[in-house]
CSV table of C-alpha atoms and ligand atoms in Angstrom, one decimal:
chain,number,residue,atom,x,y,z
A,1,UNK,CA,-45.7,40.6,-70.3
A,2,UNK,CA,-46.3,37.8,-67.9
A,3,UNK,CA,-45.2,37.5,-64.3
A,4,UNK,CA,-42.9,34.6,-65.4
A,5,UNK,CA,-40.5,37.3,-66.5
A,6,UNK,CA,-40.3,38.5,-62.9
A,7,UNK,CA,-39.1,36.1,-60.1
A,8,UNK,CA,-41.0,38.1,-57.6
A,9,UNK,CA,-44.2,37.5,-59.6
A,10,UNK,CA,-45.2,41.2,-59.7
A,11,UNK,CA,-48.5,41.5,-61.5
A,12,UNK,CA,-49.4,45.2,-61.3
A,13,UNK,CA,-49.8,48.2,-59.1
A,14,UNK,CA,-52.5,47.5,-56.6
A,15,UNK,CA,-53.6,50.3,-54.1
A,16,UNK,CA,-52.1,53.4,-52.7
A,17,UNK,CA,-53.1,54.4,-49.2
A,18,UNK,CA,-53.0,58.1,-48.1
A,19,UNK,CA,-53.0,59.3,-44.5
A,20,UNK,CA,-55.0,62.5,-44.2
A,21,UNK,CA,-56.5,64.7,-41.5
A,22,UNK,CA,-60.1,64.1,-42.4
A,23,UNK,CA,-60.8,61.0,-44.5
A,24,UNK,CA,-64.4,61.9,-45.4
A,25,UNK,CA,-63.5,65.4,-46.7
A,26,UNK,CA,-60.5,64.2,-48.7
A,27,UNK,CA,-62.5,61.2,-50.1
A,28,UNK,CA,-65.0,63.7,-51.4
A,29,UNK,CA,-62.2,65.7,-53.1
A,30,UNK,CA,-60.9,62.6,-54.8
A,31,UNK,CA,-64.4,61.6,-55.9
A,32,UNK,CA,-65.3,65.0,-57.2
A,33,UNK,CA,-62.0,66.2,-58.7
A,34,UNK,CA,-60.5,62.9,-60.0
A,35,UNK,CA,-63.9,61.5,-60.9
A,36,UNK,CA,-63.4,58.4,-58.7
A,37,UNK,CA,-66.1,56.2,-57.2
A,38,UNK,CA,-66.4,55.8,-53.4
A,39,UNK,CA,-66.5,52.0,-53.6
A,40,UNK,CA,-65.9,50.8,-50.0
A,41,UNK,CA,-65.8,52.0,-46.4
A,42,UNK,CA,-64.1,50.9,-43.2
A,43,UNK,CA,-64.7,52.5,-39.8
A,44,UNK,CA,-66.5,52.3,-36.5
A,45,UNK,CA,-69.6,50.8,-38.2
A,46,UNK,CA,-67.5,47.9,-39.5
A,47,UNK,CA,-65.8,47.2,-36.2
A,48,UNK,CA,-62.7,49.6,-36.6
A,49,UNK,CA,-62.8,52.1,-33.8
A,50,UNK,CA,-59.6,54.3,-34.3
A,51,UNK,CA,-59.6,55.0,-38.0
A,52,UNK,CA,-61.9,55.6,-41.0
A,53,UNK,CA,-61.0,54.6,-44.6
A,54,UNK,CA,-62.6,55.1,-47.9
A,55,UNK,CA,-61.7,53.1,-51.0
A,56,UNK,CA,-62.0,55.1,-54.3
A,57,UNK,CA,-61.7,53.4,-57.6
A,58,UNK,CA,-61.8,53.9,-61.4
A,59,UNK,CA,-60.7,51.4,-63.9
A,60,UNK,CA,-57.4,50.0,-62.4
A,61,UNK,CA,-57.0,52.8,-59.9
A,62,UNK,CA,-57.5,52.0,-56.2
A,63,UNK,CA,-56.8,54.8,-53.7
A,64,UNK,CA,-57.5,54.3,-50.0
A,65,UNK,CA,-58.0,57.5,-47.9
A,66,UNK,CA,-57.4,56.9,-44.2
A,67,UNK,CA,-57.9,59.4,-41.3
A,68,UNK,CA,-58.2,59.3,-37.5
A,69,UNK,CA,-61.5,58.6,-35.8
A,70,UNK,CA,-60.0,58.6,-32.3
A,71,UNK,CA,-56.8,60.2,-30.8
A,72,UNK,CA,-55.3,56.8,-29.9
A,73,UNK,CA,-53.7,55.6,-33.1
A,74,UNK,CA,-50.2,57.0,-32.6
A,75,UNK,CA,-48.8,55.6,-35.9
A,76,UNK,CA,-51.4,57.6,-37.9
A,77,UNK,CA,-51.2,60.7,-35.7
A,78,UNK,CA,-47.4,60.7,-35.7
A,79,UNK,CA,-47.4,60.5,-39.5
A,80,UNK,CA,-49.8,63.4,-39.8
A,81,UNK,CA,-48.1,65.6,-37.3
A,82,UNK,CA,-44.8,65.2,-39.1
A,83,UNK,CA,-45.6,64.9,-42.7
A,84,UNK,CA,-49.2,66.3,-43.1
A,85,UNK,CA,-51.4,64.5,-45.6
A,86,UNK,CA,-49.3,62.1,-47.7
A,87,UNK,CA,-48.8,58.6,-49.1
A,88,UNK,CA,-48.3,56.1,-46.3
A,89,UNK,CA,-48.0,52.9,-48.4
A,90,UNK,CA,-48.3,51.7,-52.0
A,91,UNK,CA,-49.0,48.1,-52.9
A,92,UNK,CA,-48.1,45.8,-55.7
A,93,UNK,CA,-50.1,42.6,-56.5
A,94,UNK,CA,-47.8,39.5,-56.6
A,95,UNK,CA,-48.3,35.8,-57.3
A,96,UNK,CA,-47.1,34.8,-53.9
A,97,UNK,CA,-46.8,37.2,-51.0
A,98,UNK,CA,-44.8,34.8,-48.8
A,99,UNK,CA,-42.1,34.3,-51.4
A,100,UNK,CA,-41.9,37.9,-52.5
A,101,UNK,CA,-41.5,38.9,-48.8
A,102,UNK,CA,-38.9,36.2,-48.2
A,103,UNK,CA,-36.9,37.4,-51.2
A,104,UNK,CA,-37.1,41.0,-50.0
A,105,UNK,CA,-36.1,40.4,-46.4
A,106,UNK,CA,-33.3,37.9,-47.3
A,107,UNK,CA,-31.8,40.6,-49.5
A,108,UNK,CA,-31.8,43.3,-46.8
A,109,UNK,CA,-35.4,44.7,-46.8
A,110,UNK,CA,-36.5,46.2,-43.4
A,111,UNK,CA,-39.6,44.2,-42.3
A,112,UNK,CA,-42.8,46.1,-41.4
A,113,UNK,CA,-45.4,43.4,-41.4
A,114,UNK,CA,-44.9,39.6,-41.8
A,115,UNK,CA,-47.2,37.8,-44.3
A,116,UNK,CA,-50.6,37.5,-42.9
A,117,UNK,CA,-54.1,36.3,-44.0
A,118,UNK,CA,-56.9,38.8,-43.5
A,119,UNK,CA,-59.9,36.5,-43.3
A,120,UNK,CA,-63.7,36.8,-43.4
A,121,UNK,CA,-66.6,34.9,-44.8
A,122,UNK,CA,-65.6,35.7,-48.4
A,123,UNK,CA,-62.2,34.2,-48.1
A,124,UNK,CA,-58.9,35.8,-47.4
A,125,UNK,CA,-56.5,38.5,-48.7
A,126,UNK,CA,-52.7,38.0,-48.1
A,127,UNK,CA,-50.5,40.9,-47.3
A,128,UNK,CA,-47.0,41.7,-46.1
A,129,UNK,CA,-45.0,45.0,-45.9
A,130,UNK,CA,-41.5,46.3,-46.0
A,131,UNK,CA,-40.1,49.7,-45.2
A,132,UNK,CA,-39.5,52.4,-47.9
A,133,UNK,CA,-38.2,55.9,-47.4
A,134,UNK,CA,-38.7,57.1,-43.8
A,135,UNK,CA,-42.3,56.4,-42.9
A,136,UNK,CA,-43.4,55.0,-46.2
A,137,UNK,CA,-44.2,51.3,-46.8
A,138,UNK,CA,-44.3,48.9,-49.7
A,139,UNK,CA,-47.0,46.3,-49.5
A,140,UNK,CA,-47.2,42.9,-51.3
A,141,UNK,CA,-50.8,41.8,-51.7
A,142,UNK,CA,-52.6,38.9,-53.2
A,143,UNK,CA,-56.4,38.6,-53.3
A,144,UNK,CA,-56.8,35.4,-55.5
A,145,UNK,CA,-58.8,33.8,-52.6
A,146,UNK,CA,-61.1,36.7,-51.9
A,147,UNK,CA,-64.4,37.4,-53.7
A,148,UNK,CA,-65.7,40.5,-52.1
A,149,UNK,CA,-64.8,44.2,-52.1
A,150,UNK,CA,-61.2,45.1,-51.5
A,151,UNK,CA,-60.3,43.5,-48.0
A,152,UNK,CA,-62.0,42.1,-45.0
A,153,UNK,CA,-63.8,44.6,-42.7
A,154,UNK,CA,-64.5,46.9,-45.7
A,155,UNK,CA,-68.2,47.2,-46.6
A,156,UNK,CA,-70.1,49.0,-49.3
A,157,UNK,CA,-70.4,52.7,-48.6
A,158,UNK,CA,-73.1,53.5,-46.0
A,159,UNK,CA,-74.4,56.3,-48.2
A,160,UNK,CA,-74.2,56.8,-52.0
A,161,UNK,CA,-73.5,60.5,-52.8
A,162,UNK,CA,-73.8,62.0,-56.3
A,163,UNK,CA,-71.0,64.5,-56.6
A,164,UNK,CA,-71.7,65.6,-60.2
A,165,UNK,CA,-68.3,65.0,-61.5
A,166,UNK,CA,-67.0,65.1,-65.2
A,167,UNK,CA,-65.8,61.7,-66.5
A,168,UNK,CA,-62.0,62.0,-66.3
A,169,UNK,CA,-61.1,58.8,-68.2
A,170,UNK,CA,-58.3,58.0,-65.8
A,171,UNK,CA,-57.0,54.4,-66.3
A,172,UNK,CA,-54.3,53.4,-63.8
A,173,UNK,CA,-50.9,54.2,-62.3
A,174,UNK,CA,-48.0,54.7,-64.7
A,175,UNK,CA,-45.3,55.4,-62.1
A,176,UNK,CA,-44.8,56.5,-58.4
A,177,UNK,CA,-41.9,58.9,-57.6
A,178,UNK,CA,-40.0,59.2,-54.3
A,179,UNK,CA,-38.0,62.2,-53.0
A,180,UNK,CA,-35.1,61.5,-50.8
A,181,UNK,CA,-32.3,63.5,-49.1
A,182,UNK,CA,-28.9,64.3,-50.7
A,183,UNK,CA,-26.8,61.1,-51.1
A,184,UNK,CA,-29.7,58.8,-50.4
A,185,UNK,CA,-30.8,58.2,-54.0
A,186,UNK,CA,-28.3,55.4,-54.8
A,187,UNK,CA,-29.0,53.7,-51.5
A,188,UNK,CA,-32.7,53.5,-52.3
A,189,UNK,CA,-32.1,52.4,-55.9
A,190,UNK,CA,-29.9,49.6,-54.6
A,191,UNK,CA,-32.5,48.7,-52.1
A,192,UNK,CA,-35.2,48.3,-54.8
A,193,UNK,CA,-32.8,46.4,-57.1
A,194,UNK,CA,-31.7,43.9,-54.5
A,195,UNK,CA,-34.8,43.5,-52.4
A,196,UNK,CA,-37.4,43.6,-55.2
A,197,UNK,CA,-35.2,42.3,-58.0
A,198,UNK,CA,-35.6,45.6,-59.8
A,199,UNK,CA,-33.1,47.2,-62.3
A,200,UNK,CA,-31.9,50.7,-62.8
A,201,UNK,CA,-33.5,51.9,-66.0
A,202,UNK,CA,-32.5,55.5,-66.2
A,203,UNK,CA,-29.8,57.5,-64.4
A,204,UNK,CA,-30.1,61.3,-64.7
A,205,UNK,CA,-26.8,62.8,-63.6
A,206,UNK,CA,-25.8,66.4,-62.8
A,207,UNK,CA,-26.5,68.6,-65.8
A,208,UNK,CA,-29.4,66.5,-67.1
A,209,UNK,CA,-32.1,68.0,-64.9
A,210,UNK,CA,-32.2,71.6,-63.7
A,211,UNK,CA,-32.5,75.2,-64.5
A,212,UNK,CA,-29.8,77.9,-64.0
A,213,UNK,CA,-31.1,78.1,-60.4
A,214,UNK,CA,-31.8,74.7,-59.1
A,215,UNK,CA,-31.1,71.0,-59.9
A,216,UNK,CA,-31.8,67.5,-59.0
A,217,UNK,CA,-30.5,64.0,-59.6
A,218,UNK,CA,-32.8,61.1,-60.5
A,219,UNK,CA,-32.6,57.3,-60.9
A,220,UNK,CA,-35.5,55.3,-62.3
A,221,UNK,CA,-35.8,51.7,-61.1
A,222,UNK,CA,-38.3,49.3,-62.5
A,223,UNK,CA,-39.4,45.7,-62.1
A,224,UNK,CA,-37.9,43.3,-64.6
A,225,UNK,CA,-41.2,43.0,-66.4
A,226,UNK,CA,-41.4,46.9,-66.6
A,227,UNK,CA,-44.8,47.0,-64.9
A,228,UNK,CA,-43.6,48.9,-61.9
A,229,UNK,CA,-41.6,52.1,-62.5
A,230,UNK,CA,-40.2,54.1,-59.6
A,231,UNK,CA,-38.1,57.2,-60.1
A,232,UNK,CA,-36.2,58.4,-57.1
A,233,UNK,CA,-35.0,62.0,-56.9
A,234,UNK,CA,-32.5,63.7,-54.6
A,235,UNK,CA,-31.5,67.4,-54.5
A,236,UNK,CA,-28.4,68.7,-56.1
A,237,UNK,CA,-26.7,71.9,-55.1
A,238,UNK,CA,-27.8,75.0,-57.1
A,239,UNK,CA,-27.8,78.7,-56.7
A,240,UNK,CA,-31.3,78.5,-55.2
A,241,UNK,CA,-33.3,75.9,-53.4
A,242,UNK,CA,-34.5,73.0,-55.6
A,243,UNK,CA,-38.1,71.6,-55.5
A,244,UNK,CA,-36.7,68.5,-53.9
A,245,UNK,CA,-35.1,70.4,-51.1
A,246,UNK,CA,-38.4,72.3,-50.6
A,247,UNK,CA,-40.2,68.9,-50.4
A,248,UNK,CA,-37.8,67.4,-47.9
A,249,UNK,CA,-38.1,70.5,-45.7
A,250,UNK,CA,-41.9,70.8,-45.9
A,251,UNK,CA,-42.6,67.0,-45.6
A,252,UNK,CA,-40.0,66.7,-42.8
A,253,UNK,CA,-38.3,63.9,-44.5
A,254,UNK,CA,-38.4,61.7,-47.6
A,255,UNK,CA,-41.5,60.2,-49.1
A,256,UNK,CA,-43.7,59.9,-52.2
A,257,UNK,CA,-43.6,63.1,-54.3
A,258,UNK,CA,-46.0,62.3,-57.1
A,259,UNK,CA,-48.1,59.6,-58.7
A,260,UNK,CA,-48.5,59.6,-62.5
A,261,UNK,CA,-51.9,58.4,-63.7
A,262,UNK,CA,-52.4,57.1,-67.2
A,263,UNK,CA,-55.1,58.2,-69.6
A,264,UNK,CA,-55.9,57.2,-73.2
A,265,UNK,CA,-57.0,60.7,-74.1
A,266,UNK,CA,-55.2,63.4,-72.2
A,267,UNK,CA,-56.9,66.4,-73.8
A,268,UNK,CA,-60.3,65.1,-72.7
A,269,UNK,CA,-59.0,64.0,-69.3
A,270,UNK,CA,-57.4,67.4,-68.6
A,271,UNK,CA,-60.4,69.3,-69.7
A,272,UNK,CA,-62.6,67.2,-67.3
A,273,UNK,CA,-60.1,67.6,-64.4
A,274,UNK,CA,-59.9,71.3,-64.9
A,275,UNK,CA,-63.7,71.5,-64.9
A,276,UNK,CA,-63.8,69.4,-61.7
A,277,UNK,CA,-61.5,71.9,-60.0
A,278,UNK,CA,-58.0,70.4,-60.4
A,279,UNK,CA,-55.2,73.1,-60.5
A,280,UNK,CA,-52.2,72.6,-62.8
A,281,UNK,CA,-48.8,74.2,-63.3
A,282,UNK,CA,-48.8,77.0,-65.9
A,283,UNK,CA,-46.7,76.6,-69.0
A,284,UNK,CA,-45.5,79.6,-71.0
A,285,UNK,CA,-46.6,80.1,-74.7
A,286,UNK,CA,-43.0,80.1,-75.8
A,287,UNK,CA,-42.8,76.4,-74.9
A,288,UNK,CA,-45.3,75.7,-77.8
A,289,UNK,CA,-43.5,78.0,-80.2
A,290,UNK,CA,-40.4,75.9,-79.7
A,291,UNK,CA,-42.3,72.7,-79.9
A,292,UNK,CA,-43.9,73.8,-83.3
A,293,UNK,CA,-40.4,74.3,-84.7
A,294,UNK,CA,-39.2,70.8,-84.0
A,295,UNK,CA,-38.7,68.8,-87.2
A,296,UNK,CA,-39.4,65.5,-85.5
A,297,UNK,CA,-42.8,66.6,-84.3
A,298,UNK,CA,-45.2,64.0,-85.5
A,299,UNK,CA,-48.1,63.7,-83.1
A,300,UNK,CA,-51.8,62.8,-83.5
A,301,UNK,CA,-53.0,65.6,-81.3
A,302,UNK,CA,-53.7,69.2,-82.3
A,303,UNK,CA,-50.9,71.4,-81.0
A,304,UNK,CA,-53.4,74.2,-80.4
A,305,UNK,CA,-55.4,71.9,-78.1
A,306,UNK,CA,-52.2,71.0,-76.2
A,307,UNK,CA,-51.4,74.7,-75.8
A,308,UNK,CA,-54.9,75.5,-74.7
A,309,UNK,CA,-54.7,72.9,-71.9
A,310,UNK,CA,-51.0,73.5,-71.2
A,311,UNK,CA,-50.1,69.9,-71.9
A,312,UNK,CA,-46.4,69.1,-72.4
A,313,UNK,CA,-45.0,66.8,-75.1
A,314,UNK,CA,-41.8,64.9,-75.2
A,315,UNK,CA,-40.6,63.1,-78.3
A,316,UNK,CA,-38.4,60.0,-77.9
A,317,UNK,CA,-37.4,57.8,-80.9
A,318,UNK,CA,-40.6,56.6,-82.6
A,319,UNK,CA,-42.8,57.4,-79.6
A,320,UNK,CA,-43.8,60.4,-77.6
A,321,UNK,CA,-45.5,61.2,-74.3
A,322,UNK,CA,-47.9,63.9,-73.3
A,323,UNK,CA,-48.0,64.9,-69.7
A,324,UNK,CA,-48.8,67.7,-67.2
A,325,UNK,CA,-48.5,68.2,-63.6
A,326,UNK,CA,-51.0,69.3,-61.0
A,327,UNK,CA,-50.2,71.7,-58.2
A,328,UNK,CA,-49.7,70.1,-54.8
A,329,UNK,CA,-53.1,69.0,-53.6
A,330,UNK,CA,-52.7,69.5,-49.9
A,331,UNK,CA,-51.8,72.3,-47.6
A,332,UNK,CA,-48.0,71.7,-47.8
A,333,UNK,CA,-46.1,71.9,-51.2
A,334,UNK,CA,-45.4,68.2,-51.1
A,335,UNK,CA,-47.6,65.6,-52.9
A,336,UNK,CA,-49.1,66.1,-56.4
A,337,UNK,CA,-50.4,64.1,-59.4
A,338,UNK,CA,-49.1,63.9,-62.9
A,339,UNK,CA,-51.4,63.0,-65.8
A,340,UNK,CA,-49.7,61.1,-68.7
A,341,UNK,CA,-50.4,59.5,-72.0
A,342,UNK,CA,-47.9,57.4,-73.9
A,343,UNK,CA,-47.7,56.8,-77.6
A,344,UNK,CA,-45.7,54.4,-79.7
A,345,UNK,CA,-44.0,52.6,-76.9
A,346,UNK,CA,-42.7,55.7,-75.1
A,347,UNK,CA,-40.9,54.7,-71.9
A,348,UNK,CA,-39.5,58.0,-70.7
A,349,UNK,CA,-40.5,60.5,-68.1
A,350,UNK,CA,-40.5,63.8,-70.0
A,351,UNK,CA,-36.8,64.7,-69.9
A,352,UNK,CA,-37.3,67.2,-72.7
A,353,UNK,CA,-39.9,69.0,-70.6
A,354,UNK,CA,-37.9,69.4,-67.4
A,355,UNK,CA,-36.7,72.9,-68.2
A,356,UNK,CA,-40.2,74.3,-68.8
A,357,UNK,CA,-41.6,72.4,-65.9
A,358,UNK,CA,-38.9,73.4,-63.4
A,359,UNK,CA,-39.2,77.1,-64.3
A,360,UNK,CA,-42.9,76.8,-63.7
A,361,UNK,CA,-42.3,75.1,-60.3
A,362,UNK,CA,-39.8,77.8,-59.4
A,363,UNK,CA,-42.4,80.5,-59.9
A,364,UNK,CA,-44.7,78.8,-57.4
A,365,UNK,CA,-41.7,78.2,-55.0
A,366,UNK,CA,-41.0,81.9,-55.1
A,367,UNK,CA,-44.6,82.8,-54.3
A,368,UNK,CA,-44.4,80.5,-51.2
A,369,UNK,CA,-41.1,82.1,-50.2
A,370,UNK,CA,-39.3,78.8,-50.6
A,371,UNK,CA,-36.9,79.5,-53.4
A,372,UNK,CA,-34.3,81.4,-51.4
A,373,UNK,CA,-31.4,79.7,-49.5
A,374,UNK,CA,-32.1,81.3,-46.1
A,375,UNK,CA,-31.5,78.8,-43.3
A,376,UNK,CA,-34.7,77.2,-42.0
A,377,UNK,CA,-35.7,77.3,-38.3
A,378,UNK,CA,-36.1,73.5,-38.0
A,379,UNK,CA,-34.2,71.0,-40.0
A,380,UNK,CA,-35.8,67.8,-41.0
A,381,UNK,CA,-34.6,64.8,-38.9
A,382,UNK,CA,-32.0,62.6,-40.5
B,401,FE2,FE1,-43.5,61.6,-63.3
């Protein structure tokens, strides 16, 4: 689908930037575990004194890992102190940064960074940014006039390190999910729809997602050309604390909950990721007994292989999707990755898997002592 279908001219997901405590250590984890290549570096050696960044890539994936090199960058330190490691900003490539930004701000978007040209001898990259949930940003980027790696001031890595990683076959971003506080979901869906000319694609109401203990509400907004898909979750009252409430408490606010990464062969990808050290949620054998009994089960993959790797399957119309979820990757139970493979035009998000998935998450919440409804000492700021 071309960008002509989208007046904002959205082409694709571009990069996601994470703020972390130690960029070098986390970059090694991404390289080793996700099988990404350390493709570029920015830091004191390239004229940036306060921060260090590593660009990690594979196929369409671009992750930037940024950490402090000095105690003087208060924006970075403030984020880390409050949220821990997390997604600071995600970027979409657009035809025209200036007009996408103008559309957003004239429809109510909160400005973070006006359009600017980042220039060096190789040309320029244009960027602008608007505010998303709490301390998160959405960046518009265009690099049509740049012919070097990533952005000005980045250089090729100073050292090439062989981390002996299995090939994971990861392709690109499928969707990015935000968690927000109770009663904020519709506000943010409206924000996307009006500022970015998105549309609400799915609206999961009370009773659609949950177990007998905990529940959530979710809306999925997407760009008119369907390239960018962004589910937004908010907690819903249940007997026990939902995973979204746990996130909001532990992240001290709203932010990006997970990024789903596409693959063309999920069995191979998951086997490689497990070998590289990635931890996934556990799925009970009974899930596969129920799946086997479904009359509409018509999938290319061997069910025993899916069971062996604990991969979930959701059938929708003529298509189906395969997915599984990693455990939170940092110290707090906040951000995690999803791995997904779509077949036959599947466009869903695994609604049929929510029950098994949430029961698995609740087991981990219980281990962390975060499933109960006891009052917390410090409430997140509103
Ligand atoms: Fe997802």
